[in-house]
Coordinates of C-alpha atoms in Angstrom, one line a residue:
X1 CA 4.8 -4.5 -44.7
X2 CA 2.6 -6.4 -42.5
X3 CA 3.0 -10.0 -41.3
X4 CA 0.2 -11.5 -38.9
X5 CA 0.9 -13.4 -36.0
X6 CA -1.4 -15.7 -34.1
X7 CA -2.2 -12.9 -31.5
X8 CA -0.3 -10.1 -32.5
X9 CA 0.3 -8.0 -36.0
X10 CA 4.1 -7.5 -36.7
X11 CA 4.4 -4.3 -38.7
X12 CA 8.1 -3.7 -40.4
X13 CA 8.2 0.1 -40.6
X14 CA 9.3 1.2 -44.2
X15 CA 13.0 1.7 -44.4
X16 CA 14.6 5.3 -44.9
X17 CA 15.6 6.5 -48.0
X18 CA 18.6 4.1 -49.5
X19 CA 20.3 7.3 -50.6
X20 CA 20.5 8.8 -47.2
X21 CA 21.2 5.8 -45.4
X22 CA 24.4 4.9 -47.4
X23 CA 25.7 8.3 -47.3
X24 CA 25.0 8.3 -43.5
X25 CA 26.6 4.9 -43.3
X26 CA 29.8 6.0 -44.9
X27 CA 30.3 9.5 -43.4
X28 CA 29.7 7.8 -39.7
X29 CA 31.4 4.6 -40.6
X30 CA 28.4 2.4 -39.3
X31 CA 26.5 -0.6 -40.3
X32 CA 23.6 0.2 -42.7
X33 CA 21.2 -1.0 -40.2
X34 CA 22.1 1.5 -37.7
X35 CA 22.1 4.4 -40.4
X36 CA 18.9 3.1 -41.4
X37 CA 17.7 3.6 -37.8
X38 CA 18.6 7.3 -37.8
X39 CA 17.0 8.1 -40.9
X40 CA 13.7 6.6 -39.7
X41 CA 14.0 9.0 -36.9
X42 CA 14.3 12.1 -39.4
X43 CA 18.1 12.3 -38.9
X44 CA 19.9 12.5 -42.3
X45 CA 22.9 14.4 -41.9
X46 CA 26.4 14.3 -40.2
X47 CA 25.3 17.4 -38.2
X48 CA 22.2 16.1 -36.9
X49 CA 23.6 12.8 -35.8
X50 CA 26.3 14.3 -34.1
X51 CA 23.5 16.4 -31.9
X52 CA 21.4 13.2 -31.5
X53 CA 24.4 11.0 -30.3
X54 CA 26.2 14.2 -28.3
X55 CA 23.3 16.2 -26.6
X56 CA 24.2 19.4 -25.3
X57 CA 23.0 21.7 -22.6
X58 CA 23.0 24.4 -25.0
X59 CA 20.3 22.9 -26.8
X60 CA 17.9 23.9 -23.9
X61 CA 15.0 26.1 -24.7
X62 CA 15.3 29.8 -23.5
X63 CA 12.7 29.5 -20.4
X64 CA 11.4 32.9 -20.9
X65 CA 9.7 31.6 -24.0
X66 CA 7.2 30.0 -21.9
X67 CA 4.0 32.2 -20.9
X68 CA 4.3 33.8 -17.6
X69 CA 7.9 33.1 -16.6
X70 CA 8.9 36.4 -16.4
X71 CA 5.8 37.0 -13.7
X72 CA 6.9 33.6 -11.9
X73 CA 10.3 34.7 -11.7
X74 CA 9.5 38.1 -10.3
X75 CA 7.1 36.9 -7.7
X76 CA 9.6 34.0 -6.2
X77 CA 12.2 36.9 -6.2
X78 CA 10.0 39.4 -4.4
X79 CA 9.2 36.5 -2.0
X80 CA 12.8 35.6 -1.3
X81 CA 13.3 39.5 -0.8
X82 CA 10.9 40.1 1.6
X83 CA 11.2 36.9 3.8
X84 CA 8.1 35.3 3.1
X85 CA 7.0 31.7 3.8
X86 CA 7.1 29.7 0.7
X87 CA 5.1 26.4 0.0
X88 CA 6.3 23.8 -2.4
X89 CA 3.1 21.9 -3.3
X90 CA 3.2 18.7 -5.6
X91 CA 1.5 15.6 -6.3
X92 CA 2.1 12.3 -4.6
X93 CA 3.7 10.4 -7.6
X94 CA 7.0 10.2 -8.9
X95 CA 6.7 13.5 -11.2
X96 CA 5.4 15.3 -8.4
X97 CA 7.6 14.4 -5.4
X98 CA 10.8 14.7 -7.6
X99 CA 9.6 18.5 -9.0
X100 CA 8.8 19.3 -5.3
X101 CA 12.1 18.1 -4.4
X102 CA 13.9 20.1 -7.1
X103 CA 12.2 23.5 -6.5
X104 CA 12.6 22.9 -2.7
X105 CA 16.6 21.7 -2.8
X106 CA 16.8 25.4 -5.2
X107 CA 14.8 27.8 -2.9
X108 CA 16.4 26.4 0.2
X109 CA 19.5 28.1 -1.0
X110 CA 17.9 31.6 -0.7
X111 CA 15.6 31.1 2.1
X112 CA 15.1 29.2 5.4
X113 CA 11.3 29.7 5.6
X114 CA 10.3 27.1 3.0
X115 CA 8.5 23.8 3.2
X116 CA 6.8 21.3 1.0
X117 CA 3.5 19.7 1.1
X118 CA 2.2 16.2 -0.6
X119 CA -1.8 15.7 -0.4
X120 CA -2.7 12.7 1.2
X121 CA -3.6 10.2 -1.7
X122 CA -6.8 8.9 0.4
X123 CA -7.7 11.8 2.3
X124 CA -7.2 14.8 -0.1
X125 CA -7.1 13.0 -3.3
X126 CA -5.1 14.3 -6.5
X127 CA -4.0 17.9 -6.9
X128 CA -4.6 21.0 -4.7
X129 CA -6.9 20.6 -2.0
X130 CA -8.6 22.8 0.5
X131 CA -7.1 21.3 3.3
X132 CA -3.6 22.0 1.9
X133 CA -4.6 25.5 1.5
X134 CA -6.1 25.7 5.1
X135 CA -2.6 24.4 6.3
X136 CA -0.5 27.0 4.5
X137 CA -3.0 29.8 5.7
X138 CA -2.8 28.5 9.4
X139 CA 1.1 28.2 9.2
X140 CA 1.6 31.6 7.6
X141 CA 2.9 30.9 4.0
X142 CA 2.1 33.5 1.6
X143 CA 3.2 31.9 -1.8
X144 CA 2.5 28.1 -2.8
X145 CA 4.2 27.0 -5.7
X146 CA 2.4 24.3 -7.1
X147 CA 4.0 21.4 -9.3
X148 CA 2.7 18.8 -11.5
X149 CA -0.8 19.9 -10.4
X150 CA -2.9 23.2 -10.5
X151 CA -3.9 23.9 -13.6
X152 CA -7.6 23.0 -13.1
X153 CA -7.4 24.2 -9.3
X154 CA -9.8 27.5 -10.3
X155 CA -11.8 27.5 -7.1
X156 CA -8.9 26.4 -4.8
X157 CA -6.8 29.1 -6.1
X158 CA -9.6 31.7 -5.7
X159 CA -10.1 30.2 -1.9
X160 CA -6.1 30.9 -1.4
X161 CA -6.1 34.3 -2.7
X162 CA -9.0 35.1 -0.6
X163 CA -6.6 34.3 2.3
X164 CA -3.8 36.0 1.1
X165 CA -1.7 33.3 -0.4
X166 CA -0.6 33.6 -3.9
X167 CA -0.2 30.8 -6.4
X168 CA 2.5 29.9 -9.0
X169 CA 1.5 27.0 -10.9
X170 CA 3.7 24.8 -12.6
X171 CA 1.9 22.3 -14.6
X172 CA 2.1 20.1 -17.7
X173 CA -1.7 18.8 -17.8
X174 CA -4.3 19.7 -20.3
X175 CA -5.9 23.0 -19.2
X176 CA -9.7 24.1 -19.4
X177 CA -10.6 27.0 -21.1
X178 CA -10.5 29.0 -17.9
X179 CA -7.1 29.1 -16.0
X180 CA -7.0 29.7 -12.5
X181 CA -6.2 33.0 -11.1
X182 CA -2.7 32.4 -10.2
X183 CA 0.1 35.0 -10.3
X184 CA 1.6 33.1 -12.7
X185 CA 0.7 29.8 -14.8
X186 CA 3.5 27.9 -16.4
X187 CA 2.1 25.0 -18.6
X188 CA 3.6 24.7 -22.1
X189 CA 0.0 23.2 -22.9
X190 CA -1.7 26.5 -22.6
X191 CA -3.3 27.5 -25.6
X192 CA -1.7 31.0 -25.6
X193 CA 2.1 29.6 -24.8
X194 CA 4.2 29.3 -27.6
X195 CA 6.9 27.5 -26.0
X196 CA 8.6 25.3 -28.6
X197 CA 8.4 21.9 -26.8
X198 CA 4.7 21.1 -25.0
X199 CA 5.7 17.6 -23.8
X200 CA 8.0 18.4 -20.5
X201 CA 6.9 16.5 -17.4
X202 CA 5.7 18.6 -14.2
X203 CA 9.4 18.2 -13.1
X204 CA 10.6 19.4 -16.3
X205 CA 8.4 22.5 -15.9
X206 CA 10.0 22.7 -12.5
X207 CA 13.3 22.8 -13.7
X208 CA 12.4 25.7 -16.5
X209 CA 11.3 27.8 -13.6
X210 CA 14.4 27.1 -11.8
X211 CA 16.4 27.8 -14.6
X212 CA 14.7 30.9 -15.7
X213 CA 15.4 32.3 -12.1
X214 CA 19.0 31.3 -12.1
X215 CA 19.0 33.2 -15.6
X216 CA 17.4 36.1 -14.4
X217 CA 19.7 36.5 -11.4
X218 CA 23.1 35.2 -12.4
X219 CA 23.1 32.0 -10.6
X220 CA 25.6 29.9 -12.7
X221 CA 24.0 27.4 -14.7
X222 CA 26.3 24.7 -13.2
X223 CA 24.6 25.1 -9.7
X224 CA 21.3 23.7 -11.2
X225 CA 22.7 21.3 -13.6
X226 CA 23.0 18.9 -10.7
X227 CA 19.2 18.7 -10.3
X228 CA 18.8 17.2 -13.6
X229 CA 19.1 13.6 -11.7
X230 CA 15.8 14.3 -10.4
X231 CA 14.1 15.3 -13.9
X232 CA 15.4 12.2 -15.3
X233 CA 13.6 10.0 -13.0
X234 CA 10.5 12.2 -13.6
X235 CA 10.8 11.9 -17.5
X236 CA 11.3 8.0 -17.2
X237 CA 8.4 7.4 -14.8
X238 CA 6.0 9.9 -16.5
X239 CA 6.7 8.6 -19.8
X240 CA 6.7 11.6 -21.6
X241 CA 8.6 11.7 -24.9
X242 CA 12.4 11.2 -24.9
X243 CA 13.0 14.0 -27.8
X244 CA 13.9 17.4 -28.2
X245 CA 15.0 19.1 -24.6
X246 CA 13.6 16.2 -22.7
X247 CA 16.3 13.8 -24.5
X248 CA 18.9 16.5 -23.4
X249 CA 17.7 16.5 -19.7
X250 CA 17.3 13.0 -19.7
X251 CA 20.9 12.2 -20.7
X252 CA 22.5 14.8 -18.4
X253 CA 20.2 13.4 -15.7
X254 CA 21.6 9.9 -16.2
X255 CA 25.1 11.2 -16.4
X256 CA 24.5 12.7 -12.7
X257 CA 22.7 9.7 -11.6
X258 CA 25.5 7.2 -12.7
X259 CA 28.5 9.5 -11.5
X260 CA 27.3 11.5 -8.5
X261 CA 23.6 10.3 -7.6
X262 CA 22.2 12.2 -4.9
X263 CA 22.2 10.5 -1.3
X264 CA 18.3 9.5 -1.6
X265 CA 18.8 8.1 -5.2
X266 CA 21.9 6.5 -3.9
X267 CA 20.2 4.6 -1.4
X268 CA 17.6 3.5 -3.9
X269 CA 20.1 2.6 -6.4
X270 CA 22.0 0.1 -3.9
X271 CA 18.5 -1.4 -2.7
X272 CA 17.7 -2.0 -6.0
X273 CA 20.9 -3.8 -7.1
X274 CA 21.7 -1.3 -9.5
X275 CA 25.2 -0.1 -8.1
X276 CA 27.1 -2.5 -10.0
X277 CA 26.4 -1.2 -13.6
X278 CA 25.5 1.6 -15.8
X279 CA 21.9 2.9 -15.0
X280 CA 19.3 3.5 -17.9
X281 CA 15.7 5.1 -18.1
X282 CA 14.5 1.4 -18.2
X283 CA 16.0 0.9 -14.7
X284 CA 14.3 3.8 -13.5
X285 CA 11.1 3.1 -14.8
X286 CA 10.9 -0.5 -13.4
X287 CA 13.2 -0.3 -10.3
X288 CA 13.5 3.1 -8.9
X289 CA 10.5 5.0 -9.9
X290 CA 8.0 2.2 -8.4
X291 CA 9.7 2.5 -5.2
X292 CA 9.7 6.3 -4.9
X293 CA 6.0 6.0 -6.0
X294 CA 5.4 3.3 -3.2
X295 CA 5.6 6.1 -0.8
X296 CA 2.6 8.1 -1.9
X297 CA 0.8 4.7 -2.7
X298 CA 1.3 3.0 0.8
X299 CA 2.0 5.6 3.2
X300 CA 2.7 9.4 2.4
X301 CA 4.4 11.2 -0.9
X302 CA 6.0 13.5 1.7
X303 CA 8.6 10.4 2.5
X304 CA 9.6 10.4 -1.0
X305 CA 10.6 14.0 -0.7
X306 CA 12.3 13.4 2.4
X307 CA 14.4 10.7 0.8
X308 CA 15.0 12.9 -2.3
X309 CA 16.2 15.7 -0.2
X310 CA 17.9 13.9 2.2
X311 CA 21.8 15.1 2.8
X312 CA 22.6 12.2 5.2
X313 CA 23.7 8.6 3.7
X314 CA 22.3 7.5 6.9
X315 CA 19.2 9.4 6.9
X316 CA 18.6 8.2 3.2
X317 CA 19.3 4.5 3.7
X318 CA 16.9 4.8 6.8
X319 CA 14.2 6.2 4.6
X320 CA 15.0 4.2 1.5
X321 CA 14.9 0.9 3.3
X322 CA 11.1 2.1 4.7
X323 CA 10.1 2.9 1.1
X324 CA 11.5 -0.4 0.0
X325 CA 9.2 -2.3 2.6
X326 CA 6.1 0.0 1.3
X327 CA 7.1 -1.2 -2.2
X328 CA 7.0 -5.1 -1.5
X329 CA 3.6 -4.4 0.2
X330 CA 2.3 -2.7 -2.6
X331 CA 3.5 -5.6 -4.9
X332 CA 1.8 -8.0 -2.6
X333 CA -1.4 -6.2 -2.9
X334 CA -1.1 -5.4 -6.4
X335 CA -1.0 -9.3 -7.0
X336 CA -4.0 -9.9 -5.2
X337 CA -6.1 -7.2 -6.6
X338 CA -5.1 -8.1 -10.1
X339 CA -6.1 -11.5 -9.6
X340 CA -9.3 -10.6 -8.0
X341 CA -9.9 -7.9 -10.9
X342 CA -9.5 -10.4 -13.8
X343 CA -12.0 -13.0 -12.0
X344 CA -14.6 -10.0 -11.3
X345 CA -14.1 -8.8 -15.5
X346 CA -14.6 -12.7 -16.4
X347 CA -17.9 -12.8 -14.5
X348 CA -19.3 -9.6 -16.5
X349 CA -22.1 -10.5 -18.8
X350 CA -20.6 -10.8 -22.7
X351 CA -17.1 -9.4 -21.4
X352 CA -15.6 -11.2 -24.4
X353 CA -17.6 -9.0 -26.8
X354 CA -16.8 -5.9 -24.8
X355 CA -14.4 -3.0 -26.0
X356 CA -13.7 -1.8 -22.7
X357 CA -13.2 -2.9 -19.4
X358 CA -14.4 -1.1 -16.0
X359 CA -14.2 -3.1 -12.5
X360 CA -15.1 -1.7 -9.3
X361 CA -14.7 -3.0 -5.7
X362 CA -15.1 -0.6 -2.7
X363 CA -12.5 -2.2 -0.6
X364 CA -9.4 -2.1 -3.1
X365 CA -6.5 -0.1 -2.3
X366 CA -6.4 3.3 -3.9
X367 CA -2.8 3.4 -4.2
X368 CA -2.6 0.5 -6.4
X369 CA -5.7 0.7 -8.9
X370 CA -3.7 2.4 -11.5
X371 CA -1.1 -0.5 -11.6
X372 CA -3.9 -3.0 -11.8
X373 CA -5.5 -1.2 -14.6
X374 CA -2.1 -1.4 -16.6
X375 CA -2.2 -5.1 -15.8
X376 CA -5.5 -5.6 -17.3
X377 CA -4.7 -3.5 -20.6
X378 CA -1.8 -5.9 -20.9
X379 CA -4.2 -8.9 -20.4
X380 CA -7.2 -8.0 -22.2
X381 CA -5.7 -5.0 -24.6
X382 CA -8.7 -2.7 -24.3
X383 CA -9.5 0.8 -22.5
X384 CA -9.5 -0.3 -19.0
X385 CA -10.7 1.6 -15.5
X386 CA -10.3 0.2 -12.1
X387 CA -12.5 1.9 -9.4
X388 CA -12.5 1.8 -5.5
X389 CA -14.2 3.7 -3.0
X390 CA -12.5 6.8 -1.1
X391 CA -14.1 9.5 1.0
X392 CA -17.8 8.4 0.0
X393 CA -17.0 8.7 -3.8
X394 CA -16.0 5.9 -6.5
X395 CA -12.5 7.1 -7.6
X396 CA -9.7 5.2 -9.5
X397 CA -7.5 5.2 -12.4
X398 CA -7.7 4.4 -16.1
X399 CA -5.4 3.3 -19.1
X400 CA -5.6 3.1 -22.5
X401 CA -4.1 1.2 -25.6
X402 CA -2.2 3.0 -28.6
X403 CA -4.4 5.2 -30.8
X404 CA -7.4 5.6 -28.5
X405 CA -7.7 8.7 -26.7
X406 CA -8.8 7.9 -23.0
X407 CA -8.9 11.5 -21.9
X408 CA -11.5 12.3 -24.6
X409 CA -13.5 9.2 -23.6
X410 CA -13.7 10.3 -20.0
X411 CA -14.4 13.8 -20.9
X412 CA -17.5 12.5 -22.8
X413 CA -18.9 11.4 -19.6
X414 CA -17.9 14.4 -17.6
X415 CA -21.4 15.2 -16.4
X416 CA -21.6 11.9 -14.6
X417 CA -18.2 12.9 -12.7
X418 CA -17.0 15.1 -9.8
X419 CA -13.7 15.6 -11.3
X420 CA -11.3 13.9 -13.5
X421 CA -7.8 14.4 -15.3
X422 CA -4.7 12.9 -17.0
X423 CA -3.5 12.3 -20.4
X424 CA -4.3 10.5 -23.6
X425 CA -3.4 7.3 -22.3
X426 CA -3.7 7.6 -18.5
X427 CA -6.2 9.4 -16.3
X428 CA -7.8 9.4 -13.0
X429 CA -11.5 10.0 -12.2
X430 CA -14.1 10.5 -9.4
X431 CA -18.0 10.2 -9.2
X432 CA -21.0 9.6 -7.0
X433 CA -21.6 5.9 -7.0
X434 CA -25.2 6.3 -8.0
X435 CA -23.2 7.3 -11.4
X436 CA -21.3 4.4 -11.8
X437 CA -23.8 2.2 -13.9
X438 CA -24.5 5.0 -16.3
X439 CA -20.8 5.9 -16.6
X440 CA -19.9 2.3 -17.3
X441 CA -22.5 2.1 -20.0
X442 CA -21.8 5.2 -21.6
X443 CA -17.8 4.7 -21.5
X444 CA -18.3 1.3 -23.2
X445 CA -20.8 2.8 -25.8
X446 CA -17.9 5.6 -26.5
X447 CA -15.3 3.0 -26.9
X448 CA -17.3 0.7 -29.2
X449 CA -18.1 3.7 -31.5
X450 CA -14.6 4.8 -31.4
X451 CA -12.3 1.7 -31.8
X452 CA -12.0 -0.7 -34.8
X453 CA -10.6 -4.3 -34.9
X454 CA -7.1 -3.1 -36.0
X455 CA -6.8 -0.8 -32.9
X456 CA -7.7 -3.4 -30.8
X457 CA -5.0 -6.1 -32.1
X458 CA -1.8 -5.6 -30.4
X459 CA 0.9 -4.4 -32.8
X460 CA 4.9 -5.1 -32.4
X461 CA 6.5 -2.3 -34.6
X462 CA 9.6 -3.6 -36.0
X463 CA 12.4 -1.3 -37.3
X464 CA 14.5 -3.7 -39.2
X465 CA 15.4 -7.4 -40.3
X466 CA 18.6 -8.2 -38.6
X467 CA 21.0 -11.5 -38.8
X468 CA 22.5 -12.7 -35.5
X469 CA 26.1 -12.0 -37.4
X470 CA 25.3 -8.6 -37.7
X471 CA 25.3 -8.3 -33.8
X472 CA 29.1 -7.2 -33.4
X473 CA 30.5 -5.4 -30.3
X474 CA 30.8 -2.3 -32.5
X475 CA 27.0 -2.5 -33.6
X476 CA 26.0 -2.9 -29.8
X477 CA 28.5 0.0 -28.8
X478 CA 26.9 2.3 -31.0
X479 CA 23.4 1.2 -30.8
X480 CA 23.8 1.8 -26.9
X481 CA 24.5 5.6 -27.9
X482 CA 20.9 5.8 -29.2
X483 CA 20.0 5.9 -25.7
X484 CA 18.2 7.3 -23.5
X485 CA 15.3 5.3 -25.1
X486 CA 11.8 6.2 -24.1
X487 CA 8.7 7.4 -26.2
X488 CA 9.4 9.3 -29.3
X489 CA 13.0 7.3 -29.3
X490 CA 12.0 3.6 -28.5
X491 CA 14.4 0.8 -28.4
X492 CA 15.0 -0.4 -31.7
X493 CA 13.1 -3.6 -32.5
X494 CA 14.6 -6.2 -34.8
X495 CA 13.2 -9.2 -36.6
X496 CA 15.4 -12.3 -37.1
X497 CA 13.9 -15.2 -38.8
X498 CA 14.5 -19.0 -38.6
X499 CA 16.3 -19.4 -35.2
X500 CA 16.4 -22.2 -33.0
X501 CA 17.1 -22.8 -29.1
X502 CA 20.4 -24.5 -28.7
X503 CA 18.9 -27.0 -26.2
X504 CA 19.7 -25.0 -23.1
X505 CA 16.3 -23.3 -23.0
X506 CA 14.3 -23.3 -19.8
X507 CA 11.2 -22.0 -18.0
X508 CA 12.0 -19.4 -15.4
X509 CA 10.0 -17.3 -12.9
X510 CA 7.8 -18.3 -9.8
X511 CA 5.3 -19.4 -12.2
X512 CA 7.4 -20.6 -14.8
X513 CA 5.6 -18.1 -17.0
X514 CA 8.9 -16.6 -18.8
X515 CA 11.6 -18.3 -21.1
X516 CA 15.2 -18.2 -20.6
X517 CA 16.8 -18.9 -24.2
X518 CA 20.1 -19.3 -25.9
X519 CA 19.2 -18.9 -29.5
X520 CA 21.4 -19.8 -32.7
X521 CA 21.1 -19.4 -36.6
X522 CA 21.9 -22.1 -39.1
X523 CA 24.8 -20.2 -40.7
X524 CA 26.7 -19.8 -37.3
X525 CA 25.9 -22.8 -35.2
X526 CA 28.3 -22.3 -32.7
X527 CA 27.3 -19.0 -31.8
X528 CA 24.3 -18.7 -29.4
X529 CA 23.0 -15.4 -28.0
X530 CA 21.3 -15.1 -24.5
X531 CA 17.3 -14.0 -24.8
X532 CA 14.6 -13.6 -22.3
X533 CA 11.2 -13.7 -23.3
X534 CA 8.5 -12.7 -20.7
X535 CA 5.2 -14.3 -20.3
X536 CA 5.8 -16.6 -23.5
X537 CA 6.4 -19.6 -21.7
X538 CA 3.6 -21.4 -24.3
X539 CA 6.2 -21.7 -26.7
X540 CA 8.8 -24.1 -24.8
X541 CA 7.8 -27.3 -26.0
X542 CA 7.9 -26.1 -29.5
X543 CA 11.3 -24.8 -29.2
X544 CA 12.6 -27.4 -27.2
X545 CA 11.6 -30.0 -29.8
X546 CA 14.1 -28.1 -32.1
X547 CA 11.8 -26.3 -34.1
X548 CA 12.5 -22.8 -35.7
X549 CA 10.6 -19.7 -35.0
X550 CA 11.0 -16.0 -36.0
X551 CA 11.5 -13.4 -33.1
X552 CA 10.9 -9.7 -32.7
X553 CA 13.3 -8.2 -30.0
X554 CA 15.2 -5.4 -28.5
X555 CA 18.9 -5.7 -27.7
X556 CA 19.9 -4.9 -24.1
X557 CA 22.8 -5.3 -21.7
X558 CA 22.3 -7.9 -18.9
X559 CA 24.5 -7.9 -15.7
X560 CA 25.4 -11.0 -14.1
X561 CA 27.6 -11.0 -11.4
X562 CA 29.0 -7.7 -12.3
X563 CA 29.8 -8.9 -15.9
X564 CA 27.7 -7.4 -18.9
X565 CA 26.7 -9.5 -21.9
X566 CA 24.4 -8.8 -24.6
X567 CA 20.7 -10.3 -24.3
X568 CA 17.9 -10.3 -26.6
X569 CA 14.5 -9.0 -25.1
X570 CA 11.9 -11.0 -26.9
X571 CA 8.9 -9.1 -27.6
X572 CA 7.1 -11.9 -29.6
X573 CA 7.6 -15.5 -31.0
X574 CA 6.2 -16.8 -34.0
X575 CA 6.1 -20.5 -35.0
X576 CA 7.3 -20.7 -38.6
X577 CA 5.1 -23.6 -39.9
X578 CA 2.1 -21.6 -38.8
X579 CA 2.8 -19.4 -41.9
X580 CA 4.4 -21.7 -44.4

């Protein structure tokens, strides 16, 4: 079923099998709307529902199902037994720094001669660097464990081996046909790897490595469960799917964050003002993750690892406060560059008819171009690349829209690039400046050939119609148990028709761009529900005049002065008379 709005298309998902919905509703004693949400997710039996609502650590897969796990475990054990110097090497983003922290904390239990290395975003760029290998060689390291990077470092791993350094690679990015000549390469996306779940984040692969070592050498599993808080932060920040064992690890990681967070995360929680309520993956995505990322964007990713491995509350608060300052600086720079990028895009000839956005300014801060690319996708809803200059090369980040494979688009221009890497919806790339014009032209041609009008129309996927009277305390209590939400298990979206603001609605935000509403339905005029609509202030006059609207929204918990209340997070608003 499709309902076309002014700018976005609303698609109401097909309801689940009615017989299965009724049966599950009766067996679980829940509203049929909630039972329908389960059936839509492929959950049709009481047993499946129990596993969904009550994830168990026993559901984690055997780490030795991953190709090369036995080799990785044995090489680490040999290094520990022989008192070798071990270097934990990882990317500078949240996934990389949490992964480095996790493996470092674990290995530190067994050896003193272990250190970590995070490449400088500006001097070395993404992934394994020659500078990092030289540093390892000069300081006597004979084993490097790379996390969230390394799967394409064929030449660099060879360079390291020539200098007597072995590599264990723990990565989750798509490999090329040729793998590096590492002692072991752990990557569930390897074509010859039969691991049953291939959407782990880099930190997740690091955890499987640790789990494999603990399993082989009889280390109690309870000793590594406490590391799952780091995995949960990475799962949320790297936007991998929250299904299968990612759901299990996120569930228990959030439990750890809420009940006994490590000191570094606790400092972030306090600085974010999250210490008064239960933390969700959303909180990690929008508040904790960006702060950890800010260290690598504005200064050094090593600072993030210093924070996450800190054993002193005083040290953690000191490092966390410094990172918080970096995050504020990042937000200021982000706003400035976003504004400049929008102006630059508008000046591109025939921009309105183009299917992609590519903007370049050699002076832009490399640390925020990925964020700016995401902002431009939100504004123009098309594949976007934001580029700057670093170390003599044009380099930057790309972001995509649903249903368009950005990685394939960039790969089609690989002969113009020095290097590139990433996923379907996010990537990084580097090229010589003389190739920029040809790349921009060919990238636009590729996108134009592949996208359709439908792909370039933003879509709101609605799970179910809902009446306000159905949103009872029991309904919301059970809905919360669908968490943790994320890709593959998104927060359900509901559609309620013919609602009004009760007269207390107002514009909010620094630019009055958001709406804070109190909504009612005619059959319950004395019961209002609080709602927030980001970047939708254009509907204010219509609502203020008492006109009815239809809304698509998710249901969340909003905390004010320590008190939790239900709040609708509105995704889109439709004026009813536009469609009558």
